[in-house]
Structures are given as C-alpha cells and as structure tokens.
Amino acid sequence: MERKILVIGSGGREHAIAHAFHKSPNVKQVYVLPGNPGMEDVANCVSIDPLDFETIIEFCIKEQIDLVFVGPELPLSKGISDILKHNNILVFGPFQKAAQLEASKSFAKDLMADYNIPTAKYKTVFKRIEALQYLSSHPAPIVIKADGLMAGKGVTVAMDDIQAREAIDSIYSDESIQAPCVIEEYLEGEEFSLMCLVHEDQIIPLPIARDHKRAFDQDEGPNTGGMGAFCPHPLIPQSLVDEAMTKIVKPIINALRLEGIPYTGVLYAGLMATNEGVKTIEFNVRFGDPETEVILPRLITPLDEILFKLMKHEAVNIEIDSRACLGVVLASRGYPGKTEMYGPIHHLDQVDSTIYHMGTSKQDNDYINQGGRVLCVTALADTLDEAKAKVYHDLKKIDAKQCFYRNDIGQNKITLEV
Ligand code: AMP
Ligand code: GLY
C-alpha cells in the first residue's frame, strides 16, 4: 500500500500529525496545506489557503490523495468535510453541523443539558444587563465564555467579581451589543484531555494528556491555547477515564446521532475530575494543541492503518509506547496578547528532543518566530521526570530572544496542589 495523505493546517499539531503519517510504512507521501517551513522534514508543504475549498478539491484529485486529515477547527466549522465528502474525497473530520460542538459554546452546553451529560451549571446570556444580573446572584469564582471560535483565549476564569465584570465589559463594550455568552459554575479539580478517534458508533480513546493553559508559571496569567502538556497523566486513574467514556464521550456522540448528526473525526473532551465525578469543561472537534505533540509520539500502530480500519468499520487495536512524553511550548513574548515577531531562532540543530514547529517561518537560513506559539519541544523517556529533564535541558540550548516558555510544565506541585 502506498498511501498519499493530505493534512490541513499549519501548526505544531499538524507537524505531529504529519510526522505520525510519515513514519507509517504504508504512507508514500504526506502533504501539509499550507504547513510551515519547519515541517519539511516529514511533509511537502503546499501553499493553498485552508479555506479555499475549490482549490483543495482540485489538488486532491490531481494528486490522487487517499485521505484528508483536517487539523484545525476553522475549516471544519466552514464545512470542509461536507464539501470533500460531496466530491467523493475521503476525509477524517466532522461535518459542519457537528463542528458547532466547538464553534458554539451555547450549542454544546444546551446539547449536554438535553442529554444529561455532566458539565458545569450555566446560563447563556445575550446582553450586558443580563450578564450582570446573573453575576449578582452567582458571585465569583465564576467562568465567562464568549461564544464562537476563540483559539482557547475567549475564556475568563474569574476568581473575584471585579475580574468577572471586566470579562463581561470586554464582551459587551456597550449596552447595545447582543451576543451569546455562557456564564458557568467554576469547577474545582484535576483537569485532563481525552481525545478519541470516532467513526459513527465506533470510538477509540487515545491516552489522556494534561495541558497547561495559563501563560505563566504557577498557573498565573491569562488562558492561552496551551503552553505545554504531558502524557500519560499519573493523577487520573483508568476508572475516571472509563467514567468519562461512559457518561460523557459515548453519550455526546449518541446525542449528535439522535439529532441527525453522525460524527467522524477526532473528538476532544476537556474534562475536570471533581469531587462529584468527571465533568465536561468543553468539547473540541479536532486534536488538541499541544496535547497531540505528546500523544501521537506514543502511538506505535500507524495512524493511517487505524483510520482506514475505523472508517471501514473494522476492529482496531492500538498499541501505545509505555514511555512518557512531555512537551514545552516556546511562545513569542506578549502571547496570548500582541506579540513580538520575526526574531531569529538559533541552535535547533543542537537539541536531541523532537521539535514540532507551531509558528515559524524562514528568513535566509534562519528560522524566525511568526508570533503566537512558535515551537513545541518534546521528549519521550521512561518517566515523566526524565522527559521533563531532557526537554528543559534542550530548551536552554535554544537561542530565541523574542520567545519565552513556562518553567514548570509537568511539575508535580502544580498537579498535586489542585
Ligand atoms: P475552554 O476553552 O472552555 O476549555 O476553557 C479554557 C480553560 O479555562 C480550561 O481548560 C480550564 O482550565 C478553564 N475553565 C474553563 N471552564 C472552566 C470551569 N467551568 N471551571 C474551571 N475552569 C474552567
Ligand atoms: N490545548 C487545548 C486545545 O487545543 O484546545
């Protein structure tokens, strides 16, 4: 078998996905569209806009692509899977209707409420006055979530009423604005990410990971897309993963099916292990970033083999490397706000860790940062502590003056104190 795979997207997640396909003996060629210069070790980058569906279809037909794997949420929410399927191109990614699960917090919350899927208590409000009224009867700690795709940055976990009011003011900058916003109960506990490969009624869970969402050490600062991750997650026993599969993942896939929306693609459940059991924080309709960069390196079974079997309704067994994987994100200074850009990054060739490029470009022979998250530096080792030591050792060698990283990814103190 000599498969040709097209991955849509351009970040570290897509670099890790392309890497997983590249190492499969069945895959002849991996293309990433548009990709970034750091992934040219594993894929051919194709400069087409991920939202230019007509040109993508022409490319798939011309290159006889066997499978399209969609990385980010935006093309999914614009219907890329619907249009590819309509053109008889095999695609792994949910249809536009199912992508609402991520694109609209209120759609997801209402579906969970209708089907009794455990999640934080909430109210969807549309105006500033409504938001303030709800706040007066539900004081902080409280969580404010703007509706729509916000790249992990539209959520404020307000520990006091002043922060809560500021978050409401930033969504409703004047009284006339009407926009949905979810205000929900603050959940306390240990967070974990459970990603599954799904085709209709078949669901394959991958090992769970822990993301670090806050920008700075000791979980300070604003929420980001994720500043580092590790897999496995030693504080979450298998019984809680089983509970999440039974009470959350299977019921939401079933709920979508009952609403006439069959699901194919990755389902990401962001979960909290609370004193009252596992509760849903959010669903995403694609792989997490940087979770993917620490999960896929542990996958021994070729990714394409799993997906082709899954989509043919054949039984799939997946083999997972027993080693642990940890990744630390190097981000541009200022992230998740306005960032510095185009600074050189040196000495990447001196590190042993695997580097996934999240946001780099090339100037002459140098990599430069493109703003936002830049690199995810990852290592596999027998224990998480060893993986962490390898990654931090290598980060010290990288010279990227415009970038910063957290120093405490995978630190026991953080996870144990929660
Ligand atoms: P989301 O985009 O919904 O995943 O939220 C981003 C991050 O905010 C999550 O990963 C959590 O760390 C935090 N968060 C979101 N909702 C809640 C909640 N109800 N209680 C506590 N933390 C939350
Ligand atoms: N790292 C969290 C996400 O991808 O949404």
Tab-separated table of N, CA, C and O in Angstrom, residues 275-326:
chain	number	residue	atom	x	y	z
A	275	ASN	N	-14.990	16.494	42.851
A	275	ASN	CA	-15.474	15.641	43.950
A	275	ASN	C	-16.790	14.960	43.605
A	275	ASN	O	-17.161	13.969	44.204
A	276	GLU	N	-17.504	15.539	42.627
A	276	GLU	CA	-18.798	14.944	42.234
A	276	GLU	C	-18.676	14.123	40.962
A	276	GLU	O	-19.649	13.916	40.254
A	277	GLY	N	-17.466	13.707	40.624
A	277	GLY	CA	-17.265	12.908	39.409
A	277	GLY	C	-16.692	13.754	38.278
A	277	GLY	O	-16.431	14.954	38.447
A	278	VAL	N	-16.522	13.119	37.115
A	278	VAL	CA	-15.901	13.818	35.979
A	278	VAL	C	-16.940	14.719	35.317
A	278	VAL	O	-18.072	14.294	35.072
A	279	LYS	N	-16.545	15.977	35.052
A	279	LYS	CA	-17.462	16.908	34.375
A	279	LYS	C	-16.786	17.473	33.122
A	279	LYS	O	-15.566	17.610	33.079
A	280	THR	N	-17.626	17.846	32.153
A	280	THR	CA	-17.108	18.366	30.888
A	280	THR	C	-16.810	19.856	31.010
A	280	THR	O	-17.686	20.624	31.446
A	281	ILE	N	-15.621	20.250	30.601
A	281	ILE	CA	-15.304	21.678	30.507
A	281	ILE	C	-15.646	22.167	29.096
A	281	ILE	O	-16.256	23.205	28.909
A	282	GLU	N	-15.224	21.384	28.095
A	282	GLU	CA	-15.527	21.772	26.706
A	282	GLU	C	-15.321	20.581	25.799
A	282	GLU	O	-14.654	19.610	26.159
A	283	PHE	N	-15.905	20.673	24.605
A	283	PHE	CA	-15.582	19.732	23.534
A	283	PHE	C	-14.904	20.500	22.425
A	283	PHE	O	-15.272	21.637	22.110
A	284	ASN	N	-13.928	19.855	21.793
A	284	ASN	CA	-13.371	20.354	20.547
A	284	ASN	C	-13.561	19.270	19.504
A	284	ASN	O	-13.670	18.086	19.845
A	285	VAL	N	-13.558	19.680	18.246
A	285	VAL	CA	-13.868	18.708	17.184
A	285	VAL	C	-12.609	18.338	16.403
A	285	VAL	O	-12.680	17.976	15.238
A	286	ARG	N	-11.478	18.445	17.082
A	286	ARG	CA	-10.179	18.208	16.426
A	286	ARG	C	-9.186	17.886	17.528
A	286	ARG	O	-9.492	17.997	18.712
A	287	PHE	N	-7.970	17.503	17.102
A	287	PHE	CA	-6.924	17.229	18.081
A	287	PHE	C	-6.551	18.512	18.832
A	287	PHE	O	-6.560	19.603	18.260
A	288	GLY	N	-6.168	18.359	20.102
A	288	GLY	CA	-5.694	19.499	20.889
A	288	GLY	C	-4.253	19.830	20.537
A	288	GLY	O	-3.498	18.987	20.061
A	289	ASP	N	-3.901	21.061	20.791
A	289	ASP	CA	-2.544	21.530	20.530
A	289	ASP	C	-2.104	22.277	21.788
A	289	ASP	O	-2.732	23.279	22.127
A	290	PRO	N	-1.164	21.797	22.596
A	290	PRO	CA	-0.093	20.853	22.269
A	290	PRO	C	-0.303	19.403	22.697
A	290	PRO	O	0.661	18.622	22.653
A	291	GLU	N	-1.513	18.983	23.067
A	291	GLU	CA	-1.680	17.588	23.511
A	291	GLU	C	-1.228	16.595	22.434
A	291	GLU	O	-0.611	15.561	22.729
A	292	THR	N	-1.571	16.898	21.170
A	292	THR	CA	-1.223	15.982	20.074
A	292	THR	C	0.280	15.702	20.013
A	292	THR	O	0.704	14.585	19.723
A	293	GLU	N	1.063	16.731	20.304
A	293	GLU	CA	2.527	16.611	20.212
A	293	GLU	C	3.080	15.669	21.280
A	293	GLU	O	4.237	15.250	21.199
A	294	VAL	N	2.269	15.365	22.350
A	294	VAL	CA	2.756	14.420	23.372
A	294	VAL	C	1.998	13.091	23.339
A	294	VAL	O	2.392	12.147	24.017
A	295	ILE	N	0.923	13.025	22.565
A	295	ILE	CA	0.175	11.757	22.474
A	295	ILE	C	0.635	10.950	21.259
A	295	ILE	O	0.959	9.764	21.367
A	296	LEU	N	0.674	11.591	20.089
A	296	LEU	CA	0.996	10.827	18.880
A	296	LEU	C	2.393	10.191	18.919
A	296	LEU	O	2.559	9.090	18.395
A	297	PRO	N	3.409	10.801	19.555
A	297	PRO	CA	4.703	10.105	19.610
A	297	PRO	C	4.621	8.767	20.362
A	297	PRO	O	5.483	7.912	20.196
A	298	ARG	N	3.588	8.582	21.187
A	298	ARG	CA	3.444	7.308	21.924
A	298	ARG	C	2.638	6.269	21.130
A	298	ARG	O	2.509	5.124	21.561
A	299	LEU	N	2.095	6.685	19.991
A	299	LEU	CA	1.255	5.769	19.210
A	299	LEU	C	2.154	4.894	18.333
A	299	LEU	O	2.829	5.402	17.436
A	300	ILE	N	2.143	3.591	18.593
A	300	ILE	CA	3.002	2.684	17.810
A	300	ILE	C	2.264	2.227	16.548
A	300	ILE	O	2.831	2.202	15.469
A	301	THR	N	1.001	1.917	16.662
A	301	THR	CA	0.221	1.493	15.483
A	301	THR	C	0.154	2.659	14.489
A	301	THR	O	-0.167	3.783	14.890
A	302	PRO	N	0.439	2.414	13.205
A	302	PRO	CA	0.407	3.531	12.250
A	302	PRO	C	-0.964	4.232	12.212
A	302	PRO	O	-2.002	3.562	12.150
A	303	LEU	N	-0.930	5.544	12.248
A	303	LEU	CA	-2.167	6.333	12.309
A	303	LEU	C	-3.075	6.047	11.109
A	303	LEU	O	-4.293	5.924	11.252
A	304	ASP	N	-2.491	5.918	9.919
A	304	ASP	CA	-3.317	5.682	8.725
A	304	ASP	C	-4.021	4.323	8.818
A	304	ASP	O	-5.182	4.192	8.436
A	305	GLU	N	-3.295	3.328	9.381
A	305	GLU	CA	-3.908	1.999	9.498
A	305	GLU	C	-5.144	2.064	10.407
A	305	GLU	O	-6.200	1.514	10.089
A	306	ILE	N	-5.005	2.788	11.511
A	306	ILE	CA	-6.141	2.925	12.442
A	306	ILE	C	-7.324	3.588	11.730
A	306	ILE	O	-8.453	3.115	11.786
A	307	LEU	N	-7.034	4.686	11.030
A	307	LEU	CA	-8.136	5.464	10.446
A	307	LEU	C	-8.831	4.706	9.319
A	307	LEU	O	-10.066	4.720	9.215
A	308	PHE	N	-8.044	4.029	8.471
A	308	PHE	CA	-8.680	3.297	7.359
A	308	PHE	C	-9.536	2.151	7.895
A	308	PHE	O	-10.640	1.914	7.405
A	309	LYS	N	-9.026	1.457	8.934
A	309	LYS	CA	-9.835	0.364	9.514
A	309	LYS	C	-11.096	0.922	10.158
A	309	LYS	O	-12.195	0.403	9.972
A	310	LEU	N	-10.915	1.993	10.921
A	310	LEU	CA	-12.052	2.608	11.615
A	310	LEU	C	-13.142	3.003	10.623
A	310	LEU	O	-14.334	2.728	10.832
A	311	MET	N	-12.724	3.627	9.522
A	311	MET	CA	-13.715	4.135	8.571
A	311	MET	C	-14.341	3.015	7.746
A	311	MET	O	-15.338	3.239	7.058
A	312	LYS	N	-13.734	1.805	7.817
A	312	LYS	CA	-14.372	0.639	7.166
A	312	LYS	C	-15.112	-0.215	8.191
A	312	LYS	O	-15.459	-1.365	7.912
A	313	HIS	N	-15.265	0.301	9.405
A	313	HIS	CA	-15.946	-0.424	10.486
A	313	HIS	C	-15.240	-1.723	10.843
A	313	HIS	O	-15.887	-2.696	11.226
A	314	GLU	N	-13.916	-1.772	10.659
A	314	GLU	CA	-13.183	-2.979	11.063
A	314	GLU	C	-12.673	-2.795	12.486
A	314	GLU	O	-12.453	-1.671	12.936
A	315	ALA	N	-12.431	-3.923	13.181
A	315	ALA	CA	-11.929	-3.843	14.563
A	315	ALA	C	-10.511	-3.268	14.559
A	315	ALA	O	-9.721	-3.558	13.673
A	316	VAL	N	-10.230	-2.413	15.534
A	316	VAL	CA	-8.913	-1.773	15.605
A	316	VAL	C	-8.332	-1.961	17.003
A	316	VAL	O	-9.000	-1.675	17.995
A	317	ASN	N	-7.092	-2.434	17.064
A	317	ASN	CA	-6.369	-2.461	18.342
A	317	ASN	C	-5.222	-1.484	18.226
A	317	ASN	O	-4.494	-1.515	17.243
A	318	ILE	N	-5.073	-0.627	19.221
A	318	ILE	CA	-3.948	0.296	19.107
A	318	ILE	C	-2.885	-0.040	20.155
A	318	ILE	O	-3.190	-0.405	21.284
A	319	GLU	N	-1.634	0.069	19.703
A	319	GLU	CA	-0.516	-0.209	20.600
A	319	GLU	C	0.119	1.123	21.002
A	319	GLU	O	0.381	1.972	20.147
A	320	ILE	N	0.352	1.259	22.318
A	320	ILE	CA	0.893	2.515	22.851
A	320	ILE	C	2.262	2.257	23.485
A	320	ILE	O	2.436	1.300	24.243
A	321	ASP	N	3.208	3.098	23.176
A	321	ASP	CA	4.555	3.040	23.767
A	321	ASP	C	4.426	3.249	25.287
A	321	ASP	O	3.692	4.146	25.727
A	322	SER	N	5.134	2.440	26.080
A	322	SER	CA	4.986	2.577	27.538
A	322	SER	C	5.710	3.820	28.069
A	322	SER	O	5.508	4.215	29.214
A	323	ARG	N	6.546	4.432	27.249
A	323	ARG	CA	7.277	5.604	27.736
A	323	ARG	C	6.351	6.832	27.865
A	323	ARG	O	5.275	6.877	27.283
A	324	ALA	N	6.816	7.803	28.644
A	324	ALA	CA	6.052	9.042	28.837
A	324	ALA	C	6.550	10.098	27.848
A	324	ALA	O	7.696	10.032	27.386
A	325	CYS	N	5.696	11.051	27.545
A	325	CYS	CA	6.105	12.135	26.645
A	325	CYS	C	5.703	13.484	27.262
A	325	CYS	O	4.608	13.612	27.827
A	326	LEU	N	6.599	14.437	27.183
A	326	LEU	CA	6.315	15.773	27.735
A	326	LEU	C	6.756	16.827	26.716
A	326	LEU	O	7.774	16.651	26.040
